[in-house]
CSV table of C-alpha atoms and ligand atoms in Angstrom, one decimal:
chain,number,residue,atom,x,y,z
A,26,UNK,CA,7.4,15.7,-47.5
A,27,UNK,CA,10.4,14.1,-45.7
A,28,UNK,CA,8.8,13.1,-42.7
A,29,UNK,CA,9.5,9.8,-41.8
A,30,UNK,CA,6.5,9.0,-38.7
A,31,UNK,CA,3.0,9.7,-39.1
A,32,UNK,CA,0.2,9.8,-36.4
A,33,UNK,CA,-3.6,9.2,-37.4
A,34,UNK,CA,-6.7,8.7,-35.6
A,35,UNK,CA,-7.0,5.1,-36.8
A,36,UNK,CA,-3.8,4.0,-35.5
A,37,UNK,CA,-5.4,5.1,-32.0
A,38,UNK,CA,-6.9,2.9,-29.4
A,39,UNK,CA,-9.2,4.1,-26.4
A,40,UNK,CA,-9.4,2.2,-23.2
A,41,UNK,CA,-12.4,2.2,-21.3
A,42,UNK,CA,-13.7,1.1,-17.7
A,43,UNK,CA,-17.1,-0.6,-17.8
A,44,UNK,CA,-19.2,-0.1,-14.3
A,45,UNK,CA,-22.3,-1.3,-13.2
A,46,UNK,CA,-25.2,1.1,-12.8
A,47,UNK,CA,-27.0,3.8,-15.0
A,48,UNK,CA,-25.9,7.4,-15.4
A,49,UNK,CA,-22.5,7.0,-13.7
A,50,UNK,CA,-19.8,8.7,-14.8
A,51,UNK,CA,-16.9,8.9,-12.0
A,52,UNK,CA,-13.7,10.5,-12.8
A,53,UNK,CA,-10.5,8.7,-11.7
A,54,UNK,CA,-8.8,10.8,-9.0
A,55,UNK,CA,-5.2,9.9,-10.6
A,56,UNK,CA,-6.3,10.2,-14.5
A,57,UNK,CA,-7.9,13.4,-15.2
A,58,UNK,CA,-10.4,13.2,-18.0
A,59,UNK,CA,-10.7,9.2,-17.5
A,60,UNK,CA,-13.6,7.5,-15.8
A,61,UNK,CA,-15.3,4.6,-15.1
A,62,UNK,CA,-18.4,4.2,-16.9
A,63,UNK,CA,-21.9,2.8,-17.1
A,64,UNK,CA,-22.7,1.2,-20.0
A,65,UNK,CA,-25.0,3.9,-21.5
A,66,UNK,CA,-22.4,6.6,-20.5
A,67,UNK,CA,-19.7,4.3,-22.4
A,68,UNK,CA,-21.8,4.2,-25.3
A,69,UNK,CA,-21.9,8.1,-25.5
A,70,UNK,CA,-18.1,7.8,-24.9
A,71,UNK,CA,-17.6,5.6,-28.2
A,72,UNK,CA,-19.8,7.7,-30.5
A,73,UNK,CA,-17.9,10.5,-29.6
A,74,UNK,CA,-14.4,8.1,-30.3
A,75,UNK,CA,-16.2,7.1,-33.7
A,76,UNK,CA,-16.6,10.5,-34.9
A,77,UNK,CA,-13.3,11.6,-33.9
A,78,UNK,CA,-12.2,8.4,-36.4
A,79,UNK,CA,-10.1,6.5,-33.4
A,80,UNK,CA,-9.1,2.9,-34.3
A,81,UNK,CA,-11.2,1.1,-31.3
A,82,UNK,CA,-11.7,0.5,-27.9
A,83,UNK,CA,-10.2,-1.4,-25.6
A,84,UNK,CA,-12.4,-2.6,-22.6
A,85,UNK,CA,-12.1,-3.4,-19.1
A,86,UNK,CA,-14.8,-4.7,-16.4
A,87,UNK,CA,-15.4,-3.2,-13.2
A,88,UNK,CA,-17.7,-6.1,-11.8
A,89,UNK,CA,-20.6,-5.4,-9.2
A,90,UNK,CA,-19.2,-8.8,-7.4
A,91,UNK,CA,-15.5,-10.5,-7.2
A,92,UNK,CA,-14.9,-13.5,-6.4
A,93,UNK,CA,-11.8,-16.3,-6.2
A,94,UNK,CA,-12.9,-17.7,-9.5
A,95,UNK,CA,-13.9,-14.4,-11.1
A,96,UNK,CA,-17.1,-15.6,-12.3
A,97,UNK,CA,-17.6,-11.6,-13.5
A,98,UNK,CA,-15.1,-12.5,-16.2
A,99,UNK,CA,-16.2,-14.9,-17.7
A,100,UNK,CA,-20.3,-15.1,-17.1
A,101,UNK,CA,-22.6,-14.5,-20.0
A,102,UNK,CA,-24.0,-11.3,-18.4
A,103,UNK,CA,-20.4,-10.4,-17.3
A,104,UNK,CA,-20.4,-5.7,-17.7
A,105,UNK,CA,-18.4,-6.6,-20.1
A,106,UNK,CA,-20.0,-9.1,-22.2
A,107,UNK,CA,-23.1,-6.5,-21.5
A,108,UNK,CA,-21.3,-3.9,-23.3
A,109,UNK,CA,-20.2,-5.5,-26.3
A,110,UNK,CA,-23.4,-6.7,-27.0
A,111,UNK,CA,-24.9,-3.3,-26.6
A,112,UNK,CA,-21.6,-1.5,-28.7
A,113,UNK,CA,-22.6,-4.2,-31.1
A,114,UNK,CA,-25.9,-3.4,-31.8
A,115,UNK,CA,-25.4,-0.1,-32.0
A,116,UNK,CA,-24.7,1.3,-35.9
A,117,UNK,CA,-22.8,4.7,-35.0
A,118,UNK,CA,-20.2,2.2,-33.4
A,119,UNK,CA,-19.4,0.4,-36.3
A,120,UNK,CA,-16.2,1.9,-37.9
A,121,UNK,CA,-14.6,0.7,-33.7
A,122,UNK,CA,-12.6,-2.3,-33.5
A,123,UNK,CA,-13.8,-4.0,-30.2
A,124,UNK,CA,-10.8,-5.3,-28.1
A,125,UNK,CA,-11.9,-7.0,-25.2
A,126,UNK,CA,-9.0,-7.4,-22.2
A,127,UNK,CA,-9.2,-10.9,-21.0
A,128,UNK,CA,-7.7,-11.1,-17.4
A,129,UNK,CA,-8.9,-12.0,-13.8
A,130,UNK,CA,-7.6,-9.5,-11.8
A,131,UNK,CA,-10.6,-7.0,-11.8
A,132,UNK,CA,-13.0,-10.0,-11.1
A,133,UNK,CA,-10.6,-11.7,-8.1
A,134,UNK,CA,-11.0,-9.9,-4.6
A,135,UNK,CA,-7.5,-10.6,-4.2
A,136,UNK,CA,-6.7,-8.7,-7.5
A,137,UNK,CA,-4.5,-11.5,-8.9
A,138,UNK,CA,-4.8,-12.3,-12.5
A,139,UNK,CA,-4.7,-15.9,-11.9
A,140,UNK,CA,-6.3,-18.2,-9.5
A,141,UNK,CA,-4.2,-18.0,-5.9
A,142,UNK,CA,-3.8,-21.0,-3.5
A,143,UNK,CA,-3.4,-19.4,0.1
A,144,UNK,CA,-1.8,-21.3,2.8
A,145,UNK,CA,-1.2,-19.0,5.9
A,146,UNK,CA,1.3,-16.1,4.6
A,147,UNK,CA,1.9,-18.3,1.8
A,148,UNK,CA,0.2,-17.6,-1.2
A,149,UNK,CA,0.6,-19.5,-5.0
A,150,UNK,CA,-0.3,-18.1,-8.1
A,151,UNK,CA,-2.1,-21.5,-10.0
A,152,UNK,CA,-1.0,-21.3,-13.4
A,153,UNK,CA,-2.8,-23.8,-15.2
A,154,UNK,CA,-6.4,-23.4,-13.4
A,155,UNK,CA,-6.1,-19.8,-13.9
A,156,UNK,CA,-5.3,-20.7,-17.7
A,157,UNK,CA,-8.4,-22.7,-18.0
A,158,UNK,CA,-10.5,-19.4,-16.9
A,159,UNK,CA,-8.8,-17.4,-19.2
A,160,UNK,CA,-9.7,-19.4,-22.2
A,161,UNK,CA,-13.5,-19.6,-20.7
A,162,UNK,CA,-13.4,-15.5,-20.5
A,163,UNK,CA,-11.8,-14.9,-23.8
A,164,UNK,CA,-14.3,-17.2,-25.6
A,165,UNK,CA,-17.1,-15.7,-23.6
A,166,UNK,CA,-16.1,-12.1,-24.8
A,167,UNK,CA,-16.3,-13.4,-28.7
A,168,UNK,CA,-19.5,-14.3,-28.1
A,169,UNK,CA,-20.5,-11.5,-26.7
A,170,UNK,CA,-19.6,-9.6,-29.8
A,171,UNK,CA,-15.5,-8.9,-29.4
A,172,UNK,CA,-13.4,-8.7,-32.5
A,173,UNK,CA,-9.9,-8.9,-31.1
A,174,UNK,CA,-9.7,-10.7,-27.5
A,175,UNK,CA,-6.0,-9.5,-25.8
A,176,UNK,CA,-5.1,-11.6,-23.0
A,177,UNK,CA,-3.2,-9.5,-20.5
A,178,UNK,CA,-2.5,-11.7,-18.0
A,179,UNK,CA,1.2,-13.6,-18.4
A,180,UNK,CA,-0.1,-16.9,-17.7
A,181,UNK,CA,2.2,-20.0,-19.6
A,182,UNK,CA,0.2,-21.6,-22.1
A,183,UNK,CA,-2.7,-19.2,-22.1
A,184,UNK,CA,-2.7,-17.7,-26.1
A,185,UNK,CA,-3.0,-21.8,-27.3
A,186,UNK,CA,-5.8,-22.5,-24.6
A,187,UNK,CA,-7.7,-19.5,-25.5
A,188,UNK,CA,-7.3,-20.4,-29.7
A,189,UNK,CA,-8.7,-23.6,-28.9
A,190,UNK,CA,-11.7,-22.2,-26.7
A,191,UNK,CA,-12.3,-19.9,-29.7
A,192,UNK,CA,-12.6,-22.1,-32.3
A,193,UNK,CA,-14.5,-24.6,-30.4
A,194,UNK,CA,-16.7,-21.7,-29.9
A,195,UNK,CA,-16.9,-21.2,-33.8
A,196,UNK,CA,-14.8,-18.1,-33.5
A,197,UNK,CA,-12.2,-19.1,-35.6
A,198,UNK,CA,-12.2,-15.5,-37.6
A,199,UNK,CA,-11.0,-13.8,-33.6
A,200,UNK,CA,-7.7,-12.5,-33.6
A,201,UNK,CA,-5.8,-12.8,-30.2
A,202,UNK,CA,-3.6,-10.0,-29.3
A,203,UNK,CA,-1.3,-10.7,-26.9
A,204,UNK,CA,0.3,-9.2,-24.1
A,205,UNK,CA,3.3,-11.3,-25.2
A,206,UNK,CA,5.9,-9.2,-22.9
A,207,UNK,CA,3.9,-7.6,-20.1
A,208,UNK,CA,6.7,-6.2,-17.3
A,209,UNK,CA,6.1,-5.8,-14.2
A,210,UNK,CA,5.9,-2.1,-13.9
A,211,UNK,CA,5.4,1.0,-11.3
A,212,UNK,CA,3.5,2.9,-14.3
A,213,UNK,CA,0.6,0.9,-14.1
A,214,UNK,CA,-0.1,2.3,-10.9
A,215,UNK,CA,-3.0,4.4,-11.5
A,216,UNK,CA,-4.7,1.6,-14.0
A,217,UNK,CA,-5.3,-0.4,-10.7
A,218,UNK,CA,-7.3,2.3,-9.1
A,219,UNK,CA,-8.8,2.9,-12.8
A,220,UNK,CA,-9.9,-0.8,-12.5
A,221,UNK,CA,-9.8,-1.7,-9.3
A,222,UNK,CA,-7.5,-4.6,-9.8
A,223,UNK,CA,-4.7,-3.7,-7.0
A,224,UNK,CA,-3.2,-6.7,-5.5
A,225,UNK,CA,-4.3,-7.0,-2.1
A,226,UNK,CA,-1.0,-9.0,-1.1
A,227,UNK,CA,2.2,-9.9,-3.0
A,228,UNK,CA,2.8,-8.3,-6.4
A,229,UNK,CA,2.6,-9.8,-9.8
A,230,UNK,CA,6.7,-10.5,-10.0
A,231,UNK,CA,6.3,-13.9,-10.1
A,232,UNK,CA,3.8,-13.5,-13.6
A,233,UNK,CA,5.1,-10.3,-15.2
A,234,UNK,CA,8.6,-9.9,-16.6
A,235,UNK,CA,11.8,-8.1,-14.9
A,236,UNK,CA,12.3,-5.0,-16.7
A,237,UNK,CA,15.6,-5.7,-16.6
A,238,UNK,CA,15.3,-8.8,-19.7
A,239,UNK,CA,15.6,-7.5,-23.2
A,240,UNK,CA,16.3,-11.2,-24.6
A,241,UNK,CA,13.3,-12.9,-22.2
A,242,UNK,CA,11.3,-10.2,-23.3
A,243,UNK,CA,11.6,-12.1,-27.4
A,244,UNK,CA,11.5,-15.7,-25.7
A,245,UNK,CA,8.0,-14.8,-24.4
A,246,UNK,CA,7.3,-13.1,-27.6
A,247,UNK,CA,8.2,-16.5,-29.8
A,248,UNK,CA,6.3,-18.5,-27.1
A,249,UNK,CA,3.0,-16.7,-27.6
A,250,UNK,CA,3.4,-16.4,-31.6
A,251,UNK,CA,4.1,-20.5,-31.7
A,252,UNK,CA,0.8,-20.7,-29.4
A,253,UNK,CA,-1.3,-19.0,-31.9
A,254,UNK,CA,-1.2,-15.3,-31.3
A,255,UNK,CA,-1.9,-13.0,-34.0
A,256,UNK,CA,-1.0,-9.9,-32.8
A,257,UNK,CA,1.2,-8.3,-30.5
A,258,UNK,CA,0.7,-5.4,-27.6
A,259,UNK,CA,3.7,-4.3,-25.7
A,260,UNK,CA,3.4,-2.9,-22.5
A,261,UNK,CA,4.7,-0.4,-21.0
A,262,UNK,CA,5.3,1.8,-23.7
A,263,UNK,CA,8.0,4.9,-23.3
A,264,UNK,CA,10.1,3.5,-20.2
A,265,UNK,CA,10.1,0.2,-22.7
A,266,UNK,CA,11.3,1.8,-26.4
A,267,UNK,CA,13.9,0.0,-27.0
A,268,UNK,CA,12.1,-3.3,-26.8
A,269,UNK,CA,9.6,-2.0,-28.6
A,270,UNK,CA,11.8,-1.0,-31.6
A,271,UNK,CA,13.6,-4.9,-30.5
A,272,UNK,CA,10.3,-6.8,-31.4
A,273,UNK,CA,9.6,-4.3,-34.5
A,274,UNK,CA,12.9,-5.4,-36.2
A,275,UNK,CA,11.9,-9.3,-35.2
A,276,UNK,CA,8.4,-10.2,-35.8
A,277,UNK,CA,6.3,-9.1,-38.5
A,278,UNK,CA,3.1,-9.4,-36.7
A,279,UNK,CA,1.1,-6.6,-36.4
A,280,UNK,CA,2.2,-4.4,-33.2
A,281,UNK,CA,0.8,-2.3,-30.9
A,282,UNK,CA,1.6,-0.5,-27.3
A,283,UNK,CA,0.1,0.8,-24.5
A,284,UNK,CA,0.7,4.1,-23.3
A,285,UNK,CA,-0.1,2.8,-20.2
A,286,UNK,CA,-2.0,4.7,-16.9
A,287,UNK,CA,1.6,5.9,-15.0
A,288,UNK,CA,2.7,7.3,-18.6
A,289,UNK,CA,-0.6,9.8,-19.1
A,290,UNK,CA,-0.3,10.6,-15.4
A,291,UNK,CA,3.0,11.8,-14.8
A,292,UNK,CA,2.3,13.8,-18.1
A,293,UNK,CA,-0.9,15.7,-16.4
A,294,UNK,CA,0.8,16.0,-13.4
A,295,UNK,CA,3.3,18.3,-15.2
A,296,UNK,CA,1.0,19.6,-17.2
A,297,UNK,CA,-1.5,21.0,-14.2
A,298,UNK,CA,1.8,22.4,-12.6
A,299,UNK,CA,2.6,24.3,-16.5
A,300,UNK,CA,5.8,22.2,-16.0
A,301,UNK,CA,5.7,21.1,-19.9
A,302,UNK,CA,3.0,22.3,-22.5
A,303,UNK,CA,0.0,19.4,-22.7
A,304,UNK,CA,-0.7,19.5,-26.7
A,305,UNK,CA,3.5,19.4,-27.7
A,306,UNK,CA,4.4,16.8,-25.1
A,307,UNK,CA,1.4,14.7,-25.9
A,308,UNK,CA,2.1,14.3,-29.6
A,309,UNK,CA,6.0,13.7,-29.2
A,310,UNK,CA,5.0,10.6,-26.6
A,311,UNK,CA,2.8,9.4,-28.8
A,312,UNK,CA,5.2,9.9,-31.8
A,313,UNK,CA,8.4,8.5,-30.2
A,314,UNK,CA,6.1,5.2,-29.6
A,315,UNK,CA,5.3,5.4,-33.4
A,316,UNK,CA,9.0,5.8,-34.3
A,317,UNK,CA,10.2,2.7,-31.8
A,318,UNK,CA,7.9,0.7,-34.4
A,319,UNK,CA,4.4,0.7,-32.8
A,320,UNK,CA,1.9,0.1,-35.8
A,321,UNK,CA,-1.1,1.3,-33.4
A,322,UNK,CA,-1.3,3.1,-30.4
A,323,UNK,CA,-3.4,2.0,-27.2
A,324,UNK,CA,-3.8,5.1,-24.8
A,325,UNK,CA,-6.1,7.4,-22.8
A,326,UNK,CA,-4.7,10.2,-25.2
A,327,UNK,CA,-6.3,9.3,-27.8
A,328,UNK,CA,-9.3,11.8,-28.3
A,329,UNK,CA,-7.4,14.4,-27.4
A,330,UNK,CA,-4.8,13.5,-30.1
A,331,UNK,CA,-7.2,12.9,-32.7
A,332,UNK,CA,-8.7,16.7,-32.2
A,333,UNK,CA,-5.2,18.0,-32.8
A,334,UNK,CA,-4.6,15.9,-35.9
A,335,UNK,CA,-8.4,16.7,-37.1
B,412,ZN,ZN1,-4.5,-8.8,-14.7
C-alpha cells in the first residue's frame, strides 16, 4: 500500500544482437543467457518478450561486412533494417515498441562510432561526416519499420541532423531517443564483444563523457533536447544514479536507462560463484534504477524480471 517504486513488464526494454545467417543462435561468452541472433531466431526471441508483456526491443546489427563508411548501417538491406521489416510484419510482435540503435561502431572495422581520418599513429574522430551517416542510418531504420530511433553515438549536432533526415523522409511521427549523456565507461565492456564494436585503436574519450562531470552531463542533455530530442536514455545506469535522479528532477522528458552489459555481468559472475542470490539482487538493481527516476528500463534482465513479476 505504501510502496513508493513499482517495476512492471512494460516499463522493460530487451536488447538484442541481430546476425547474419539462419538458425544461429551463439551465446556470448561474457553474458550468460545473451546471444547473437539470426533473424528467425530473434523473432522467436520477441514472441517470447511479447508474451512475457516487456515494453520493446532494442536492436543492434552484427553486419556480415564492415567497412570505413559503415555502409551495413545505413543500407536498405542493412540486418537491421531486415529485421524490422520482418518484426514488422509479424502480428504476435505488435504490443513491442521497436527501438532501433543508430551508431557506426558495429559497421566500422575500426569500431569507431564516427568516421576516423588516420594519419600514421594519428587518428581523428570526423565529427560532422560521421554526423551526416548517422542521420542517413536513423532515417533508413524508420523506414525500415522502427518506432523510436536512439542515437548512441555522441556526435555534436547529430539529434537535429537525424530530425531533419526523418521528416524529409516523411517520418515526422518518429521519436528520437537520445543517448544525451553517454560516459565513457569500463561497464560496457562485454557489449563490445556482444556487438562486436571494440575499438581497434584509441578509445572513445574524446566522444563519450568523463564520468567525472555531473554539470556537463545536463549541458549535453539541454543540447540534444534544443536539437529535437524527444526522449532521453542514460547510460550507464547503477555506477551513474545520481545523475540519473539529476536529469529526473530537471527534464520532464520521458527517461529511460540502460542497465548496460558490465552491470548484468558482474551480477552473474557473483551469482555463478553463489556470491549474492540472482532473483533478490536482480530486482533491487533494477528497482534502485526505478527509484533514481528511470521511467523505463533498458536491460538484458528483462525476461527474467518479467517472470518474477508475472
Ligand atoms: Zn557506437
Amino acid at each position: 500500500m505504501v510502496r513508493e517504486t513499482h517495476l512492471h513488464p512494460g516499463a522493460l526494454i530487451y536488447p538484442l544482437f541481430i546476425c547474419p545467417g539462419e538458425g544461429i543462435r551463439k551465446e556470448i561468452g561474457s553474458m550468460p543467457g545473451v546471444f547473437n541472433l539470426s533473424i528467425d531466431e530473434a523473432i522467436k526471441e520477441a514472441e517470447a518478450c511479447a508474451s512475457l508483456g516487456l515494453g520493446g526491443l532494442l536492436l543492434f546489427g552484427l553486419p556480415a561486412q564492415k567497412d570505413e563508411e559503415a555502409t551495413g548501417a545505413w543500407a536498405e538491406d542493412g540486418i537491421v533494417q531486415q529485421a524490422l521489416r520482418t518484426i514488422k510484419q509479424n502480428k504476435a510482435l505488435d504490443s513491442l515498441v521497436a527501438i532501433a540503435d543508430v551508431c557506426l561502431c558495429e559497421y566500422t572495422p575500426h569500431g569507431h562510432c564516427g568516421v576516423v581520418k588516420r594519419d600514421g599513429d594519428h587518428y581523428e574522430i570526423q565529427n560532422d561526416s560521421s554526423v551526416v551517416l548517422i542521420a542517413k542510418t536513423a532515417a533508413s531504420l524508420a523506414q525500415a519499420g522502427a518506432d523510436i530511433v536512439a542515437p548512441s553515438d555522441m556526435m555534436d549536432g547529430r539529434v537535429e541532423a537525424i530530425r531533419n533526415a526523418l521528416d524529409a523522409g516523411g517520418h515526422e511521427q518518429i521519436p528520437i531517443m537520445s543517448y544525451a549523456s553517454k560516459f565513457a565507461s569500463a561497464f560496457y565492456g562485454p557489449f563490445r564483444e556482444a556487438a562486436d564494436s571494440a575499438p581497434q585503436f584509441g578509445d572513445r574519450r574524446s566522444y563519450q563523457m568523463d564520468g567525472a562531470n555531473l554539470r556537463e552531463a545536463m549541458r549535453e542533455i539541454d543540447q540534444d533536447i534544443a536539437e529535437g530530442a524527444d526522449m532521453l536514455l542514460m547510460k550507464p545506469a547503477m555506477p551513474y544514479l545520481d545523475v540519473i535522479r539529476a536529469a529526473r528532477e530537471r527534464y520532464d522528458l520521458p527517461m529511460g536507462a540502460y542497465q548496460v552489459s558490465g552491470e548484468y555481468s558482474m551480477l552473474h559472475a557473483a551469482f555463478a560463484r553463489g556470491w549474492l542470490e540472482p532473483e533478490r539482487t536482480m530486482m533491487e538493481s533494477l528497482l534502485s534504477i526505478r527509484r533514481a527516476g528511470a521511467d523505463f528500463i533498458v536491460t538484458y534482465f528483462a525476461k527474467e524480471a518479467a517472470k518474477v513479476l508475472g
